[in-house]
Coordinates of C-alpha atoms in Angstrom, one line a residue:
Chain A
M1 CA 45.2 -80.8 18.3
A2 CA 45.1 -77.0 17.8
Q3 CA 41.6 -77.4 16.4
I4 CA 40.4 -79.3 19.5
A5 CA 42.0 -76.7 21.8
S6 CA 40.2 -74.0 19.8
F7 CA 36.9 -75.8 20.0
V8 CA 37.2 -76.2 23.8
A9 CA 38.2 -72.6 24.2
G10 CA 35.2 -71.5 22.2
L11 CA 32.9 -73.8 24.2
V12 CA 34.2 -72.7 27.6
F13 CA 34.0 -69.0 26.4
G14 CA 30.4 -69.6 25.4
L15 CA 29.5 -71.3 28.6
G16 CA 31.0 -68.4 30.5
L17 CA 28.7 -66.0 28.5
L18 CA 25.7 -68.2 29.4
V19 CA 26.6 -68.5 33.1
S20 CA 27.2 -64.8 33.4
G21 CA 24.0 -63.9 31.7
M22 CA 25.8 -61.9 29.0
A23 CA 24.5 -64.0 26.2
S24 CA 21.2 -62.1 26.7
P25 CA 21.0 -58.5 25.3
A26 CA 18.5 -57.4 28.0
K27 CA 21.2 -58.1 30.6
V28 CA 23.9 -56.2 28.7
L29 CA 21.6 -53.2 28.2
G30 CA 20.8 -53.2 31.9
F31 CA 24.5 -52.5 32.4
L32 CA 24.7 -49.9 29.7
D33 CA 21.7 -48.0 31.1
I34 CA 23.5 -46.0 33.8
A35 CA 20.7 -43.4 34.0
G36 CA 18.0 -46.0 34.5
R37 CA 17.8 -49.0 36.8
W38 CA 21.4 -50.0 36.6
D39 CA 22.5 -53.6 36.7
P40 CA 26.3 -53.7 37.5
S41 CA 26.7 -57.4 36.6
L42 CA 28.8 -56.9 33.5
A43 CA 31.4 -55.1 35.5
L44 CA 31.9 -58.2 37.5
V45 CA 32.0 -60.4 34.4
M46 CA 34.9 -58.2 33.1
G47 CA 36.5 -58.2 36.5
G48 CA 36.3 -61.9 36.9
A49 CA 37.7 -62.5 33.3
V50 CA 40.6 -60.1 33.7
L51 CA 41.4 -61.5 37.1
V52 CA 42.0 -65.0 35.6
G53 CA 43.4 -63.5 32.4
L54 CA 46.1 -61.5 34.2
F55 CA 47.7 -64.8 35.4
A56 CA 47.1 -66.8 32.2
F57 CA 48.5 -64.1 29.9
R58 CA 51.5 -63.6 32.0
L59 CA 52.3 -67.3 31.6
A60 CA 51.6 -67.0 27.9
Q61 CA 53.7 -63.9 27.3
R62 CA 56.8 -65.6 28.8
R63 CA 56.6 -68.5 26.3
P64 CA 58.5 -68.4 23.1
L65 CA 56.1 -71.1 21.7
S66 CA 52.6 -72.1 22.8
V67 CA 52.1 -75.3 24.8
L68 CA 51.0 -77.0 21.5
G69 CA 54.2 -75.8 19.8
L70 CA 52.6 -73.0 17.8
P71 CA 54.1 -69.6 17.3
M72 CA 52.9 -67.0 19.8
R73 CA 50.7 -64.5 18.0
L74 CA 49.9 -62.1 20.8
P75 CA 50.1 -58.5 19.4
E76 CA 53.3 -56.7 20.2
D77 CA 51.8 -53.3 20.0
R78 CA 50.1 -52.3 23.2
R79 CA 50.6 -48.5 22.9
T80 CA 49.5 -47.2 19.4
I81 CA 46.3 -45.1 19.8
D82 CA 45.1 -43.9 16.5
R83 CA 42.0 -42.7 14.8
R84 CA 41.0 -46.2 13.6
L85 CA 41.1 -47.6 17.1
V86 CA 38.9 -44.9 18.6
A87 CA 36.5 -44.5 15.6
G88 CA 36.1 -48.3 15.4
G89 CA 35.4 -48.5 19.2
L90 CA 32.9 -45.7 19.0
L91 CA 31.0 -47.3 16.0
F92 CA 31.1 -50.7 17.6
G93 CA 29.8 -49.2 20.9
A94 CA 26.9 -47.5 19.2
G95 CA 25.8 -50.8 17.6
W96 CA 26.3 -52.6 20.9
G97 CA 24.1 -50.0 22.7
L98 CA 21.4 -50.3 20.0
A99 CA 20.8 -54.0 20.2
G100 CA 22.7 -55.2 23.3
F101 CA 24.7 -57.7 21.2
C102 CA 28.5 -57.9 20.7
P103 CA 30.1 -60.7 18.6
G104 CA 30.5 -63.4 21.2
P105 CA 27.0 -63.3 22.8
A106 CA 25.4 -63.0 19.3
L107 CA 27.1 -66.3 18.2
V108 CA 26.0 -68.0 21.5
A109 CA 22.5 -66.7 20.9
L110 CA 22.7 -68.2 17.4
G111 CA 23.2 -71.6 19.1
T112 CA 20.0 -71.2 21.1
G113 CA 18.1 -71.0 17.8
S114 CA 17.1 -67.4 18.0
L115 CA 16.1 -66.0 14.6
Q116 CA 16.8 -62.5 15.7
A117 CA 20.4 -63.6 16.4
V118 CA 20.6 -65.0 12.9
L119 CA 19.5 -61.6 11.5
F120 CA 22.1 -59.8 13.7
V121 CA 24.9 -62.2 12.8
V122 CA 24.2 -61.9 9.1
A123 CA 24.3 -58.1 9.4
M124 CA 27.4 -58.2 11.4
L125 CA 29.1 -60.4 8.8
A126 CA 28.0 -57.9 6.2
G127 CA 29.5 -55.1 8.2
M128 CA 32.8 -57.0 8.4
G129 CA 32.6 -57.7 4.7
L130 CA 32.1 -53.9 4.1
Y131 CA 35.2 -53.2 6.0
E132 CA 37.2 -55.8 4.0
L133 CA 35.8 -54.3 0.8
Q134 CA 36.7 -50.8 1.9
T135 CA 40.3 -51.7 2.8
T136 CA 40.7 -53.6 -0.5
L137 CA 39.4 -50.6 -2.5
R138 CA 41.6 -48.2 -0.6
A139 CA 44.7 -50.4 -1.1
R140 CA 43.9 -50.5 -4.8
S141 CA 43.4 -46.8 -5.2
T142 CA 46.7 -46.0 -3.5
A143 CA 48.5 -48.6 -5.6
V144 CA 47.1 -47.1 -8.8
A145 CA 47.6 -43.4 -7.8
P146 CA 50.8 -41.9 -9.2
S147 CA 53.6 -41.6 -6.6
R148 CA 54.4 -38.2 -5.5
Chain B
M1 CA 22.0 -43.7 39.5
T2 CA 19.7 -46.4 41.0
I3 CA 21.1 -49.9 41.3
D4 CA 18.7 -52.6 40.1
W5 CA 19.2 -55.1 42.9
T6 CA 16.6 -57.5 41.6
S7 CA 18.5 -58.0 38.3
F8 CA 22.0 -57.8 39.8
T9 CA 23.6 -61.3 39.8
P10 CA 27.1 -60.8 41.3
W11 CA 28.0 -64.4 41.8
T12 CA 27.0 -65.9 38.4
A13 CA 28.5 -62.8 36.8
L14 CA 31.8 -63.4 38.6
A15 CA 31.8 -67.1 37.9
G16 CA 30.9 -66.7 34.2
G17 CA 33.5 -64.0 33.9
M18 CA 36.2 -66.3 35.3
L19 CA 35.1 -69.0 32.8
I20 CA 35.6 -66.4 30.0
G21 CA 39.0 -65.5 31.4
L22 CA 39.9 -69.2 31.7
A23 CA 38.9 -69.8 28.0
A24 CA 40.8 -66.8 26.8
G25 CA 43.9 -67.7 28.9
L26 CA 43.8 -71.3 27.9
F27 CA 43.6 -70.3 24.2
A28 CA 46.6 -68.0 24.6
V29 CA 48.7 -70.6 26.4
L30 CA 47.7 -73.5 24.1
N31 CA 47.4 -71.8 20.8
G32 CA 49.3 -68.6 21.3
R33 CA 46.5 -66.4 20.1
I34 CA 44.1 -63.8 21.3
A35 CA 40.5 -65.0 21.8
G36 CA 39.0 -62.0 20.2
I37 CA 35.7 -63.1 18.7
S38 CA 35.5 -60.4 16.0
G39 CA 39.1 -61.1 14.9
V40 CA 38.5 -64.9 14.8
L41 CA 35.3 -64.5 12.9
G42 CA 36.6 -61.7 10.6
G43 CA 39.6 -63.8 9.6
L44 CA 37.1 -66.3 8.1
L45 CA 36.1 -63.7 5.6
R46 CA 39.6 -63.3 4.1
P47 CA 40.6 -67.0 3.9
V48 CA 44.3 -67.8 4.4
R49 CA 45.4 -71.4 3.8
G50 CA 45.8 -73.4 7.0
D51 CA 44.2 -70.6 9.0
L52 CA 40.5 -71.6 8.7
G53 CA 40.3 -74.8 10.8
W54 CA 41.1 -73.3 14.2
R55 CA 38.9 -70.3 13.5
A56 CA 35.9 -72.5 12.5
A57 CA 36.5 -74.8 15.5
F58 CA 36.5 -71.8 17.9
I59 CA 33.3 -70.4 16.4
G60 CA 31.8 -73.9 16.5
G61 CA 32.5 -74.2 20.2
L62 CA 30.8 -70.8 20.9
V63 CA 27.7 -71.7 18.8
L64 CA 27.5 -75.1 20.4
A65 CA 27.9 -73.8 24.0
P66 CA 24.1 -73.7 24.5
V67 CA 23.9 -77.4 23.5
A68 CA 26.5 -78.3 26.1
Y69 CA 24.8 -76.1 28.7
A70 CA 21.5 -77.9 28.0
L71 CA 23.0 -81.2 29.2
V72 CA 23.2 -79.8 32.7
A73 CA 20.4 -77.2 33.0
P74 CA 17.8 -75.5 30.9
V75 CA 19.4 -72.9 28.6
P76 CA 18.7 -69.3 29.6
L77 CA 17.2 -67.9 26.4
P78 CA 18.4 -64.5 25.2
V79 CA 16.0 -61.7 25.7
I80 CA 16.2 -59.4 22.6
G81 CA 14.1 -56.3 22.6
A82 CA 15.4 -54.8 19.3
G83 CA 13.2 -55.0 16.2
P84 CA 14.5 -56.2 12.8
G85 CA 15.6 -52.8 11.5
T86 CA 17.6 -52.0 14.7
L87 CA 19.2 -55.5 14.6
V88 CA 20.4 -54.9 11.1
L89 CA 21.8 -51.4 11.8
A90 CA 23.4 -52.6 15.0
G91 CA 24.9 -55.6 13.3
L92 CA 26.4 -53.5 10.5
L93 CA 27.9 -51.1 13.1
V94 CA 29.3 -53.9 15.3
G95 CA 30.8 -55.7 12.3
F96 CA 32.4 -52.7 10.7
G97 CA 33.4 -51.1 14.0
T98 CA 35.1 -54.1 15.5
R99 CA 37.2 -54.7 12.3
L100 CA 38.1 -51.0 12.1
G101 CA 39.1 -50.9 15.8
S102 CA 40.8 -54.3 15.7
G103 CA 38.7 -55.9 18.4
C104 CA 35.6 -56.1 20.5
T105 CA 34.6 -56.8 24.1
S106 CA 36.6 -60.1 24.1
G107 CA 39.8 -59.0 22.2
H108 CA 40.2 -55.5 23.7
G109 CA 38.1 -55.8 26.9
V110 CA 39.1 -59.2 28.2
C111 CA 42.4 -60.2 26.5
G112 CA 43.8 -56.7 26.0
M113 CA 43.1 -55.5 29.6
S114 CA 44.6 -58.8 30.9
R115 CA 47.7 -58.0 29.0
L116 CA 47.8 -54.5 30.4
S117 CA 47.5 -53.0 26.9
L118 CA 47.0 -49.2 26.9
R119 CA 45.6 -49.5 23.4
S120 CA 42.9 -51.9 24.5
L121 CA 42.1 -49.8 27.5
V122 CA 41.4 -46.9 25.2
A123 CA 39.3 -49.0 22.8
T124 CA 37.3 -50.4 25.8
A125 CA 36.7 -46.9 27.1
A126 CA 35.6 -45.9 23.6
F127 CA 33.0 -48.7 23.0
M128 CA 31.8 -48.6 26.6
G129 CA 31.4 -44.8 26.4
A130 CA 29.5 -45.1 23.1
G131 CA 27.3 -47.9 24.5
F132 CA 26.4 -45.8 27.5
V133 CA 25.6 -42.7 25.3
T134 CA 23.6 -44.8 22.8
V135 CA 21.4 -46.4 25.5
F136 CA 20.9 -43.1 27.2
M137 CA 19.8 -41.6 23.9
V138 CA 17.5 -44.5 23.0
R139 CA 15.9 -44.9 26.4
H140 CA 15.9 -41.5 28.0
V141 CA 16.0 -39.0 25.2
L142 CA 14.1 -40.7 22.4
G143 CA 12.1 -42.7 24.9
A144 CA 11.9 -45.9 22.8

């Protein structure tokens, strides 16, 4: 049941990206190009999503268990602002601005059969893998280092 | 700033955005989780027992969205201007950055802002800001 709900959520999310035009990098870059001919569409996509999200997440946050009886896994921390958060955002934003792809649209573009999307997604997975590798190595080096 | 009125699509943007909000909200209410694409995908790389099915199903839904869309109307094909080298560099940055910053446009931008998370607001400002600067550099300084 949880799997079916996940599939439907992914499907509706993807349809939203297609309807809004955000599955296409050219449209996203039109928004990010504020000094050129600016396309404000993405702001309305965010606005529309948050408008619905405000209601839905209020409902969700009040529940001790999800409707399907699963534990609520919404992050408790809404305040911690650290270097990781900002540096990660900046790196991601730079990549987003270079190609016009963020993770969701790239996966939807994959489904349209775009070879360029395949290349991007493989590189994105490699980037995620590099992060995992880096955290593993870091955890190992602190575990081995003598305690002070 | 000049608004590109010919490209601006306010109604489909709003409708599509609401569908995205609906999907993320539905997921939180039904599954109790954040529909952050980078988080859902990233979790597949460090497999935990019993945690793979819903992740794969969510990603499957996203990838198959164009197939469902095609049942109703011709699928709008993505317009991708970046060359192979740029796509690889961008992909590496997006993959590493979203994991380091614990989220992307969906997790921080949509879900986090809907939850009135200050943390997500800062992350969204960071990636939006970096996106604006990068496009400015590429298009107006380097002139690519």
